[in-house]
Amino acid sequence: MPDYEAIIGLETHIQLNTTTKIFCTCKADSWNDPPNTNICPVCTGLPGVLPVLNEAVVDKAALLAVAMQAEVQPVSYFDRKNYFYPDLPKGYQISQYDMPLARGGFLDLPMPDGYTRRISIHKLHVEEDAGKTVNEGGHRLIDFNRCGVPLVEMVTGPDLRSPDEAAQYLIRLRQLLRWVNISEADMEKGHLRADANVSIRPEGADYFNPKTEIKNVNSVVAIRDAVQAEIDRQIRQVEAGGKIEAWTLDWDDNAGVLRKMRSKETEADYRYFREPDLLPIRIDNVFLETILSELPELPLDRRSRFVEQYELPVYDADILTGDRALSDYFETAVASYGGDSKRVSNWVMNDVMRLINERGILANQLRLTPQYLAEIIKQVDANTINTSTGKSLVEKVEDSGRAPAEIVQAEGLGVVSDEDAIREIIIEVIEDNPDQVATYKSGKTTIIGWFVGQVMKKSRGKADPQMARSILDELLSE
Ligand SMILES: [Zn+2]
């Protein structure tokens, strides 16, 4: 039995986060709105209306193209893609066909086991979304809110080799889309949708076998599971002497199974022709330079820089560049702290990220500013407060918005390193616990740890534990 390798390509649709739709002034995002409330004669395709291109769509799509290292075309055209479907009221979709907004480009995927896979992009084009049909109580209902929502379509080359790589592509693409702020990229809300093309061939072969297309894979977990299921199915089929036919499959996420939707037709006849109601998109150098000036340092570049500049492990750099707000937070905190970056990284990855996850906010929405975090770490370094007080301060600052020093002062959280005060507490502990004292004197000196614990408890965590231990040593040995 030969070994097989999988050949996977992904077709993604990305909903841009513009305020209004692509060809009218209706609100673009209807996630929280009742059906058919963000519609007008243009997006519902009434006779006689004219589409007007939303400039923000071109800005955002071109920004994505540049971020994907694609070549933005000086001239591109809109075309009508003709087909009939109840949720497409015009009878055609305005899309781009042979002259798309951008060509080429790639996305690098650093894989967890160390290698990097480069995924090429054929082209990037903009188009309008169609509506939604919902089956309810024996009726087929249509919601036109989504008609005219701006989409970017990007198709990868057949470059992905495993379900994990396919999942990683979606993870990295989602990170990039949010990073350059062109889409919320929330897969649950359909802001980022993927179809997967899958085929197999004997390992090392250089030809392509017929592929199947999996529709409706709408989460990172689903893409991994669906692609794996399809690879397994194709191998079983071939091993049994069967042939792979170019089916279109539907991934049922709840049941975790693939269902055959239809035998794939030959390329449907969409009778594309130029959209006569819209001018071509012309992009000159001035426009491109403006876009380039808006392009931030990209996630993978920042990840490498964090490893180099701050001498962080790749693991840390990867987490800290998970989103742009977090990576900004880290850099500001390091600058404000002025010491060991790895120490700041630990605090951010453990304590700050716990806060962010618990509260469902972004780093730039924290009341615990990076400066406050740096201040807390400095106080722990200086032993003005101990580590556990520092950890609890993270939450207290976030809840109150007050400066760490102010809270330490107000609540008397500073470390007690006054020898007399600690000695007093220890004398009390010794007096209250004659049995444990006897145990210590009988030779079981390891019980000193228990005594330190009692002192910490009595001082409400503020005693300097090292000082407590040495005074205990002295008094118990008397
Ligand atoms: Zn409209």
Short mmCIF file of C-alpha atoms and ligand atoms in Angstrom, two decimals:
data_model
loop_
_atom_site.label_atom_id
_atom_site.label_comp_id
_atom_site.label_asym_id
_atom_site.label_seq_id
_atom_site.Cartn_x
_atom_site.Cartn_y
_atom_site.Cartn_z
CA MET A 1 0.00 0.00 0.00
CA PRO A 2 1.63 3.26 -1.09
CA ASP A 3 1.80 6.30 1.17
CA TYR A 4 -0.44 9.11 0.07
CA GLU A 5 -0.10 12.83 0.30
CA ALA A 6 -2.99 15.23 0.37
CA ILE A 7 -3.28 18.22 -1.93
CA ILE A 8 -5.48 20.91 -0.45
CA GLY A 9 -6.52 24.33 -1.67
CA LEU A 10 -8.78 26.78 0.13
CA GLU A 11 -11.23 29.26 -1.29
CA THR A 12 -12.02 31.95 1.26
CA HIS A 13 -14.65 34.66 1.36
CA ILE A 14 -13.90 37.55 3.65
CA GLN A 15 -16.53 40.05 4.76
CA LEU A 16 -14.97 43.51 4.91
CA ASN A 17 -15.80 45.60 7.99
CA THR A 18 -16.98 48.68 6.12
CA THR A 19 -19.81 50.76 7.59
CA THR A 20 -21.97 50.52 4.49
CA LYS A 21 -22.52 47.98 1.73
CA ILE A 22 -20.51 47.84 -1.47
CA PHE A 23 -22.92 49.62 -3.87
CA CYS A 24 -25.42 51.44 -1.62
CA THR A 25 -25.55 53.23 1.72
CA CYS A 26 -27.29 50.44 3.66
CA LYS A 27 -25.64 49.30 6.87
CA ALA A 28 -23.26 46.46 6.04
CA ASP A 29 -23.26 44.37 9.21
CA SER A 30 -26.71 43.05 10.13
CA TRP A 31 -25.66 40.48 12.73
CA ASN A 32 -27.90 41.95 15.44
CA ASP A 33 -30.66 43.27 13.19
CA PRO A 34 -34.01 41.67 12.26
CA PRO A 35 -34.29 40.29 8.69
CA ASN A 36 -34.85 42.71 5.80
CA THR A 37 -34.17 45.89 7.79
CA ASN A 38 -30.95 47.00 6.08
CA ILE A 39 -32.14 46.96 2.48
CA CYS A 40 -32.92 49.44 -0.30
CA PRO A 41 -33.85 49.36 -4.01
CA VAL A 42 -30.16 49.00 -5.00
CA CYS A 43 -29.26 45.94 -2.93
CA THR A 44 -32.60 44.26 -3.56
CA GLY A 45 -32.10 44.72 -7.30
CA LEU A 46 -35.17 46.76 -8.22
CA PRO A 47 -35.36 47.88 -11.86
CA GLY A 48 -33.74 51.17 -12.80
CA VAL A 49 -31.34 51.57 -9.90
CA LEU A 50 -27.63 52.22 -10.28
CA PRO A 51 -24.84 50.87 -8.08
CA VAL A 52 -22.24 53.33 -6.74
CA LEU A 53 -18.95 51.84 -5.59
CA ASN A 54 -18.05 52.34 -1.92
CA GLU A 55 -14.48 53.65 -1.88
CA ALA A 56 -13.78 52.07 1.53
CA VAL A 57 -14.17 48.65 -0.10
CA VAL A 58 -11.34 49.38 -2.53
CA ASP A 59 -9.17 50.80 0.29
CA LYS A 60 -9.61 47.74 2.45
CA ALA A 61 -9.29 45.18 -0.33
CA ALA A 62 -6.13 46.87 -1.62
CA LEU A 63 -4.70 46.93 1.91
CA LEU A 64 -5.28 43.19 2.19
CA ALA A 65 -3.67 42.66 -1.23
CA VAL A 66 -0.57 44.55 -0.14
CA ALA A 67 -0.47 42.65 3.18
CA MET A 68 -0.64 39.39 1.17
CA GLN A 69 2.28 40.60 -1.00
CA ALA A 70 -0.05 40.53 -4.02
CA GLU A 71 0.23 42.85 -7.00
CA VAL A 72 -2.53 45.43 -7.07
CA GLN A 73 -3.61 45.89 -10.70
CA PRO A 74 -3.67 49.41 -12.15
CA VAL A 75 -7.03 48.66 -13.80
CA SER A 76 -9.64 46.11 -12.81
CA TYR A 77 -13.26 45.59 -13.83
CA PHE A 78 -16.54 44.49 -12.37
CA ASP A 79 -18.44 41.71 -14.15
CA ARG A 80 -21.88 40.22 -13.89
CA LYS A 81 -21.97 36.60 -12.85
CA ASN A 82 -25.37 35.39 -13.99
CA TYR A 83 -27.23 32.69 -12.16
CA PHE A 84 -30.64 32.28 -10.64
CA TYR A 85 -31.14 31.71 -6.96
CA PRO A 86 -33.97 32.99 -4.74
CA ASP A 87 -31.61 34.96 -2.48
CA LEU A 88 -30.05 36.74 -5.44
CA PRO A 89 -32.82 39.18 -6.42
CA LYS A 90 -31.01 40.73 -9.42
CA GLY A 91 -30.43 37.35 -11.07
CA TYR A 92 -26.71 38.12 -11.15
CA GLN A 93 -23.94 38.87 -8.73
CA ILE A 94 -21.59 41.79 -9.32
CA SER A 95 -18.14 40.27 -9.07
CA GLN A 96 -14.77 40.44 -10.81
CA TYR A 97 -13.72 37.84 -13.35
CA ASP A 98 -10.75 38.05 -15.70
CA MET A 99 -9.46 41.44 -14.51
CA PRO A 100 -9.37 41.17 -10.68
CA LEU A 101 -8.17 43.80 -8.24
CA ALA A 102 -4.92 41.96 -7.46
CA ARG A 103 -2.90 38.96 -8.61
CA GLY A 104 -0.26 36.76 -6.99
CA GLY A 105 0.78 36.96 -3.38
CA PHE A 106 1.35 34.50 -0.59
CA LEU A 107 1.02 33.82 3.09
CA ASP A 108 3.73 32.05 5.09
CA LEU A 109 2.61 29.54 7.69
CA PRO A 110 5.10 28.86 10.48
CA MET A 111 4.02 25.38 11.59
CA PRO A 112 4.21 24.31 15.24
CA ASP A 113 6.80 21.61 14.43
CA GLY A 114 9.23 24.16 13.06
CA TYR A 115 8.94 24.27 9.26
CA THR A 116 7.32 27.08 7.28
CA ARG A 117 4.91 26.43 4.42
CA ARG A 118 4.39 29.16 1.82
CA ILE A 119 0.86 29.28 0.44
CA SER A 120 0.40 31.06 -2.86
CA ILE A 121 -2.61 33.09 -3.88
CA HIS A 122 -3.77 33.17 -7.50
CA LYS A 123 -5.86 36.29 -7.33
CA LEU A 124 -7.87 38.50 -5.05
CA HIS A 125 -11.15 40.00 -6.14
CA VAL A 126 -14.03 41.96 -4.67
CA GLU A 127 -17.71 41.14 -5.03
CA GLU A 128 -21.09 41.53 -3.39
CA ASP A 129 -22.63 38.93 -1.11
CA ALA A 130 -26.03 37.32 -1.77
CA GLY A 131 -28.91 37.09 0.72
CA LYS A 132 -29.75 34.23 3.04
CA THR A 133 -32.51 31.64 2.79
CA VAL A 134 -33.90 30.13 5.94
CA ASN A 135 -36.26 27.18 6.17
CA GLU A 136 -38.75 27.69 8.96
CA GLY A 137 -42.07 25.97 9.72
CA GLY A 138 -42.39 24.53 6.25
CA HIS A 139 -41.73 27.92 4.62
CA ARG A 140 -38.70 29.12 2.82
CA LEU A 141 -37.90 32.63 4.07
CA ILE A 142 -35.48 35.07 2.47
CA ASP A 143 -33.43 37.71 4.28
CA PHE A 144 -31.93 40.32 1.94
CA ASN A 145 -29.85 42.05 4.64
CA ARG A 146 -26.71 40.33 3.42
CA CYS A 147 -27.27 41.34 -0.24
CA GLY A 148 -24.53 43.77 -1.23
CA VAL A 149 -22.29 43.17 1.76
CA PRO A 150 -18.70 43.59 0.50
CA LEU A 151 -16.61 40.44 0.15
CA VAL A 152 -13.08 39.68 -0.90
CA GLU A 153 -12.51 36.28 -2.47
CA MET A 154 -9.06 34.71 -2.31
CA VAL A 155 -8.18 31.29 -3.67
CA THR A 156 -4.97 29.54 -2.67
CA GLY A 157 -2.85 27.38 -4.90
CA PRO A 158 -2.88 23.59 -4.25
CA ASP A 159 -0.12 24.15 -1.70
CA LEU A 160 -1.50 22.83 1.57
CA ARG A 161 -0.45 19.29 2.49
CA SER A 162 -2.33 18.40 5.66
CA PRO A 163 -5.48 19.21 7.65
CA ASP A 164 -3.24 20.99 10.18
CA GLU A 165 -1.81 23.24 7.47
CA ALA A 166 -5.33 24.06 6.26
CA ALA A 167 -6.32 24.98 9.82
CA GLN A 168 -3.13 27.02 10.26
CA TYR A 169 -3.91 28.95 7.06
CA LEU A 170 -7.25 30.05 8.47
CA ILE A 171 -5.66 30.94 11.82
CA ARG A 172 -2.96 33.08 10.18
CA LEU A 173 -5.37 34.66 7.72
CA ARG A 174 -7.77 35.56 10.53
CA GLN A 175 -4.88 37.07 12.50
CA LEU A 176 -3.82 39.14 9.49
CA LEU A 177 -7.35 40.38 8.70
CA ARG A 178 -7.83 41.63 12.24
CA TRP A 179 -4.29 43.00 12.40
CA VAL A 180 -4.79 45.30 9.40
CA ASN A 181 -8.38 45.97 10.50
CA ILE A 182 -10.20 45.04 7.33
CA SER A 183 -12.53 42.37 8.75
CA GLU A 184 -13.78 41.17 12.11
CA ALA A 185 -12.94 37.72 10.68
CA ASP A 186 -15.38 36.04 13.04
CA MET A 187 -15.98 32.63 11.45
CA GLU A 188 -19.06 32.00 13.59
CA LYS A 189 -20.70 35.07 12.09
CA GLY A 190 -19.65 34.13 8.56
CA HIS A 191 -17.14 36.98 8.26
CA LEU A 192 -14.60 34.43 7.10
CA ARG A 193 -15.89 31.40 5.17
CA ALA A 194 -13.92 28.62 3.58
CA ASP A 195 -14.45 25.92 0.98
CA ALA A 196 -11.76 23.25 0.68
CA ASN A 197 -10.57 21.40 -2.43
CA VAL A 198 -9.08 18.05 -1.58
CA SER A 199 -7.31 15.36 -3.61
CA ILE A 200 -4.74 12.68 -2.86
CA ARG A 201 -1.84 11.17 -4.79
CA PRO A 202 0.95 8.72 -4.05
CA GLU A 203 3.69 10.46 -2.08
CA GLY A 204 6.21 12.11 -4.40
CA ALA A 205 3.98 12.07 -7.50
CA ASP A 206 3.86 15.26 -9.55
CA TYR A 207 0.41 14.96 -11.11
CA PHE A 208 -2.98 15.91 -9.74
CA ASN A 209 -5.92 13.54 -9.28
CA PRO A 210 -9.55 14.68 -9.44
CA LYS A 211 -10.49 16.76 -6.43
CA THR A 212 -13.62 17.13 -4.37
CA GLU A 213 -14.90 20.36 -2.95
CA ILE A 214 -16.10 20.65 0.65
CA LYS A 215 -18.56 23.47 1.26
CA ASN A 216 -19.53 25.24 4.46
CA VAL A 217 -16.54 24.65 6.67
CA ASN A 218 -16.95 27.46 9.10
CA SER A 219 -14.53 27.02 11.95
CA VAL A 220 -10.88 26.14 12.36
CA VAL A 221 -11.79 22.85 14.04
CA ALA A 222 -14.28 22.03 11.27
CA ILE A 223 -11.71 22.55 8.51
CA ARG A 224 -9.29 20.17 10.22
CA ASP A 225 -11.97 17.52 10.78
CA ALA A 226 -13.64 17.83 7.38
CA VAL A 227 -10.40 17.69 5.40
CA GLN A 228 -9.15 14.74 7.43
CA ALA A 229 -12.44 12.88 6.90
CA GLU A 230 -12.24 13.49 3.15
CA ILE A 231 -8.60 12.38 2.88
CA ASP A 232 -9.49 9.17 4.75
CA ARG A 233 -12.50 8.59 2.50
CA GLN A 234 -10.46 9.07 -0.69
CA ILE A 235 -7.74 6.69 0.50
CA ARG A 236 -10.35 4.02 1.36
CA GLN A 237 -11.95 4.50 -2.05
CA VAL A 238 -8.67 4.17 -3.95
CA GLU A 239 -7.47 1.22 -1.86
CA ALA A 240 -10.74 -0.55 -2.66
CA GLY A 241 -10.02 -0.08 -6.36
CA GLY A 242 -12.51 2.76 -6.76
CA LYS A 243 -12.14 6.11 -8.46
CA ILE A 244 -12.43 9.58 -7.02
CA GLU A 245 -15.13 11.62 -8.67
CA ALA A 246 -15.33 15.39 -8.57
CA TRP A 247 -18.11 15.64 -6.04
CA THR A 248 -19.23 18.62 -4.05
CA LEU A 249 -19.56 17.69 -0.41
CA ASP A 250 -21.26 19.36 2.51
CA TRP A 251 -19.70 19.22 5.97
CA ASP A 252 -22.28 18.59 8.66
CA ASP A 253 -20.60 20.06 11.72
CA ASN A 254 -23.04 18.62 14.25
CA ALA A 255 -22.83 15.05 12.99
CA GLY A 256 -19.15 15.36 11.99
CA VAL A 257 -19.77 13.76 8.59
CA LEU A 258 -19.47 14.69 4.93
CA ARG A 259 -22.54 14.46 2.72
CA LYS A 260 -22.56 14.40 -1.04
CA MET A 261 -24.39 17.51 -2.30
CA ARG A 262 -24.13 16.86 -6.01
CA SER A 263 -21.82 15.47 -8.61
CA LYS A 264 -19.88 18.51 -9.60
CA GLU A 265 -21.07 20.06 -12.84
CA THR A 266 -18.55 21.16 -15.35
CA GLU A 267 -17.77 24.85 -14.79
CA ALA A 268 -21.22 26.41 -14.66
CA ASP A 269 -22.06 28.77 -17.45
CA TYR A 270 -22.27 32.04 -15.62
CA ARG A 271 -22.26 34.05 -18.87
CA TYR A 272 -19.91 36.62 -17.37
CA PHE A 273 -19.88 40.02 -19.00
CA ARG A 274 -18.62 43.45 -17.95
CA GLU A 275 -20.89 45.27 -15.53
CA PRO A 276 -22.08 48.21 -17.66
CA ASP A 277 -23.22 50.35 -14.71
CA LEU A 278 -19.82 50.64 -13.03
CA LEU A 279 -16.55 52.26 -14.07
CA PRO A 280 -13.33 50.28 -13.94
CA ILE A 281 -11.31 50.59 -10.72
CA ARG A 282 -8.16 52.56 -11.49
CA ILE A 283 -5.39 52.49 -8.94
CA ASP A 284 -2.49 54.87 -9.37
CA ASN A 285 0.81 55.14 -7.53
CA VAL A 286 -0.41 57.92 -5.26
CA PHE A 287 -3.23 55.69 -4.04
CA LEU A 288 -0.86 52.74 -3.60
CA GLU A 289 1.59 54.83 -1.62
CA THR A 290 -1.20 55.93 0.70
CA ILE A 291 -2.18 52.29 1.22
CA LEU A 292 1.42 51.29 1.88
CA SER A 293 1.77 54.06 4.44
CA GLU A 294 -1.23 52.63 6.29
CA LEU A 295 0.28 49.15 6.39
CA PRO A 296 1.51 48.30 9.90
CA GLU A 297 4.37 45.94 10.68
CA LEU A 298 2.80 42.55 9.89
CA PRO A 299 2.31 39.83 12.52
CA LEU A 300 5.04 37.44 11.34
CA ASP A 301 7.57 40.27 10.99
CA ARG A 302 6.76 41.43 14.48
CA ARG A 303 7.04 37.88 15.76
CA SER A 304 10.59 37.57 14.35
CA ARG A 305 11.52 40.98 15.72
CA PHE A 306 10.31 40.04 19.20
CA VAL A 307 12.59 36.97 19.13
CA GLU A 308 15.55 39.03 18.00
CA GLN A 309 15.12 42.33 19.81
CA TYR A 310 13.76 41.06 23.13
CA GLU A 311 15.47 37.66 23.04
CA LEU A 312 12.17 35.91 23.64
CA PRO A 313 11.47 32.23 22.93
CA VAL A 314 9.48 31.76 19.70
CA TYR A 315 6.66 30.42 21.86
CA ASP A 316 6.38 33.73 23.74
CA ALA A 317 6.76 35.82 20.58
CA ASP A 318 3.99 33.84 18.90
CA ILE A 319 1.54 34.37 21.75
CA LEU A 320 2.44 38.02 22.26
CA THR A 321 1.84 38.76 18.57
CA GLY A 322 -1.48 36.88 18.54
CA ASP A 323 -3.18 40.21 18.07
CA ARG A 324 -1.94 43.70 17.46
CA ALA A 325 -3.29 45.28 20.65
CA LEU A 326 -1.52 42.67 22.77
CA SER A 327 1.81 43.11 20.99
CA ASP A 328 1.57 46.90 21.41
CA TYR A 329 0.77 46.37 25.09
CA PHE A 330 3.83 44.19 25.57
CA GLU A 331 6.19 46.63 23.86
CA THR A 332 4.92 49.59 25.89
CA ALA A 333 5.22 47.60 29.12
CA VAL A 334 8.81 46.56 28.31
CA ALA A 335 9.76 50.16 27.54
CA SER A 336 8.19 51.37 30.75
CA TYR A 337 9.76 48.59 32.86
CA GLY A 338 13.21 49.02 31.36
CA GLY A 339 14.45 45.61 32.54
CA ASP A 340 14.32 41.95 31.53
CA SER A 341 11.82 41.53 28.67
CA LYS A 342 11.23 37.85 29.48
CA ARG A 343 10.03 38.89 32.93
CA VAL A 344 7.46 41.22 31.35
CA SER A 345 6.51 38.50 28.87
CA ASN A 346 5.74 36.08 31.75
CA TRP A 347 3.51 38.60 33.48
CA VAL A 348 1.69 39.44 30.25
CA MET A 349 1.22 35.80 29.19
CA ASN A 350 0.01 34.66 32.62
CA ASP A 351 -1.68 37.48 34.46
CA VAL A 352 -2.63 40.01 31.80
CA MET A 353 -3.89 37.41 29.33
CA ARG A 354 -5.97 35.76 32.04
CA LEU A 355 -7.67 39.12 32.63
CA ILE A 356 -8.18 39.64 28.89
CA ASN A 357 -9.71 36.19 28.43
CA GLU A 358 -11.90 36.34 31.51
CA ARG A 359 -13.30 39.72 30.60
CA GLY A 360 -13.47 39.22 26.85
CA ILE A 361 -11.68 42.48 26.03
CA LEU A 362 -8.61 43.56 24.08
CA ALA A 363 -5.34 44.65 25.66
CA ASN A 364 -5.94 48.28 24.71
CA GLN A 365 -9.21 48.26 26.65
CA LEU A 366 -7.58 47.31 29.95
CA ARG A 367 -7.57 49.78 32.81
CA LEU A 368 -4.41 48.02 33.90
CA THR A 369 -2.25 50.06 31.52
CA PRO A 370 1.16 48.73 30.45
CA GLN A 371 2.70 51.44 32.64
CA TYR A 372 0.78 50.18 35.69
CA LEU A 373 1.88 46.61 34.95
CA ALA A 374 5.51 47.74 34.75
CA GLU A 375 5.07 49.54 38.07
CA ILE A 376 3.73 46.37 39.73
CA ILE A 377 6.65 44.28 38.47
CA LYS A 378 9.12 46.94 39.69
CA GLN A 379 7.55 46.90 43.15
CA VAL A 380 7.87 43.10 43.30
CA ASP A 381 11.52 43.40 42.16
CA ALA A 382 12.20 45.94 44.90
CA ASN A 383 10.48 43.65 47.41
CA THR A 384 8.12 46.46 48.41
CA ILE A 385 5.35 43.94 47.79
CA ASN A 386 5.64 40.18 47.44
CA THR A 387 4.77 38.21 44.31
CA SER A 388 1.33 37.09 45.40
CA THR A 389 0.38 40.66 46.33
CA GLY A 390 1.64 41.71 42.90
CA LYS A 391 -0.60 39.12 41.23
CA SER A 392 -3.64 40.25 43.20
CA LEU A 393 -2.82 43.88 42.37
CA VAL A 394 -3.22 43.11 38.66
CA GLU A 395 -6.90 42.43 39.26
CA LYS A 396 -7.37 45.26 41.77
CA VAL A 397 -5.94 47.86 39.40
CA GLU A 398 -8.16 46.56 36.60
CA ASP A 399 -11.26 46.70 38.81
CA SER A 400 -10.62 50.13 40.29
CA GLY A 401 -8.55 51.89 37.63
CA ARG A 402 -6.36 53.22 40.45
CA ALA A 403 -2.57 53.29 40.38
CA PRO A 404 -0.83 50.28 42.00
CA ALA A 405 1.11 52.42 44.50
CA GLU A 406 -2.10 54.07 45.62
CA ILE A 407 -3.75 50.69 46.31
CA VAL A 408 -0.68 49.36 48.15
CA GLN A 409 -0.76 52.46 50.35
CA ALA A 410 -4.51 52.47 50.96
CA GLU A 411 -4.76 48.77 51.76
CA GLY A 412 -1.46 48.46 53.58
CA LEU A 413 -0.23 45.75 51.24
CA GLY A 414 3.48 46.56 51.52
CA VAL A 415 5.86 43.84 52.65
CA VAL A 416 6.52 43.95 56.41
CA SER A 417 10.28 43.77 56.73
CA ASP A 418 10.30 45.46 60.11
CA GLU A 419 12.14 42.88 62.20
CA ASP A 420 10.43 43.75 65.48
CA ALA A 421 6.95 43.44 63.97
CA ILE A 422 7.72 40.05 62.48
CA ARG A 423 9.37 38.87 65.71
CA GLU A 424 6.21 39.81 67.62
CA ILE A 425 4.04 37.73 65.28
CA ILE A 426 6.43 34.78 65.54
CA ILE A 427 6.40 34.85 69.34
CA GLU A 428 2.60 34.64 69.22
CA VAL A 429 2.68 31.74 66.76
CA ILE A 430 5.16 29.83 68.94
CA GLU A 431 3.07 30.42 72.07
CA ASP A 432 -0.12 29.28 70.36
CA ASN A 433 1.33 26.02 69.01
CA PRO A 434 3.23 24.09 71.69
CA ASP A 435 2.66 20.72 69.95
CA GLN A 436 4.34 21.84 66.75
CA VAL A 437 7.18 23.39 68.76
CA ALA A 438 7.67 20.00 70.45
CA THR A 439 7.72 18.28 67.06
CA TYR A 440 10.42 20.70 65.89
CA LYS A 441 12.50 20.15 69.01
CA SER A 442 12.19 16.36 68.61
CA GLY A 443 14.24 16.75 65.43
CA LYS A 444 11.59 17.13 62.71
CA THR A 445 12.92 20.53 61.66
CA THR A 446 11.14 20.42 58.31
CA ILE A 447 8.05 21.61 60.16
CA ILE A 448 9.59 25.09 59.97
CA GLY A 449 7.81 25.48 56.62
CA TRP A 450 4.51 25.15 58.43
CA PHE A 451 5.58 27.88 60.90
CA VAL A 452 6.49 30.22 58.02
CA GLY A 453 3.03 29.57 56.60
CA GLN A 454 1.40 30.54 59.91
CA VAL A 455 3.42 33.76 60.06
CA MET A 456 2.43 34.65 56.50
CA LYS A 457 -1.20 33.98 57.33
CA LYS A 458 -1.10 36.08 60.47
CA SER A 459 0.58 38.96 58.62
CA ARG A 460 -1.98 38.62 55.81
CA GLY A 461 0.74 37.67 53.36
CA LYS A 462 2.82 40.75 53.97
CA ALA A 463 5.72 39.41 56.05
CA ASP A 464 9.04 39.03 54.31
CA PRO A 465 9.17 35.20 54.28
CA GLN A 466 12.98 35.02 54.31
CA MET A 467 13.24 37.20 57.36
CA ALA A 468 10.46 35.18 59.03
CA ARG A 469 12.34 31.95 58.43
CA SER A 470 15.59 33.16 59.94
CA ILE A 471 13.88 34.58 63.04
CA LEU A 472 11.97 31.28 63.42
CA ASP A 473 15.26 29.36 63.16
CA GLU A 474 16.70 31.43 65.91
CA LEU A 475 13.70 31.32 68.31
CA LEU A 476 12.86 27.63 67.85
CA SER A 477 16.44 26.57 68.50
CA GLU A 478 16.55 28.33 71.85
ZN ZN B 1 -29.02 48.86 -0.02
#
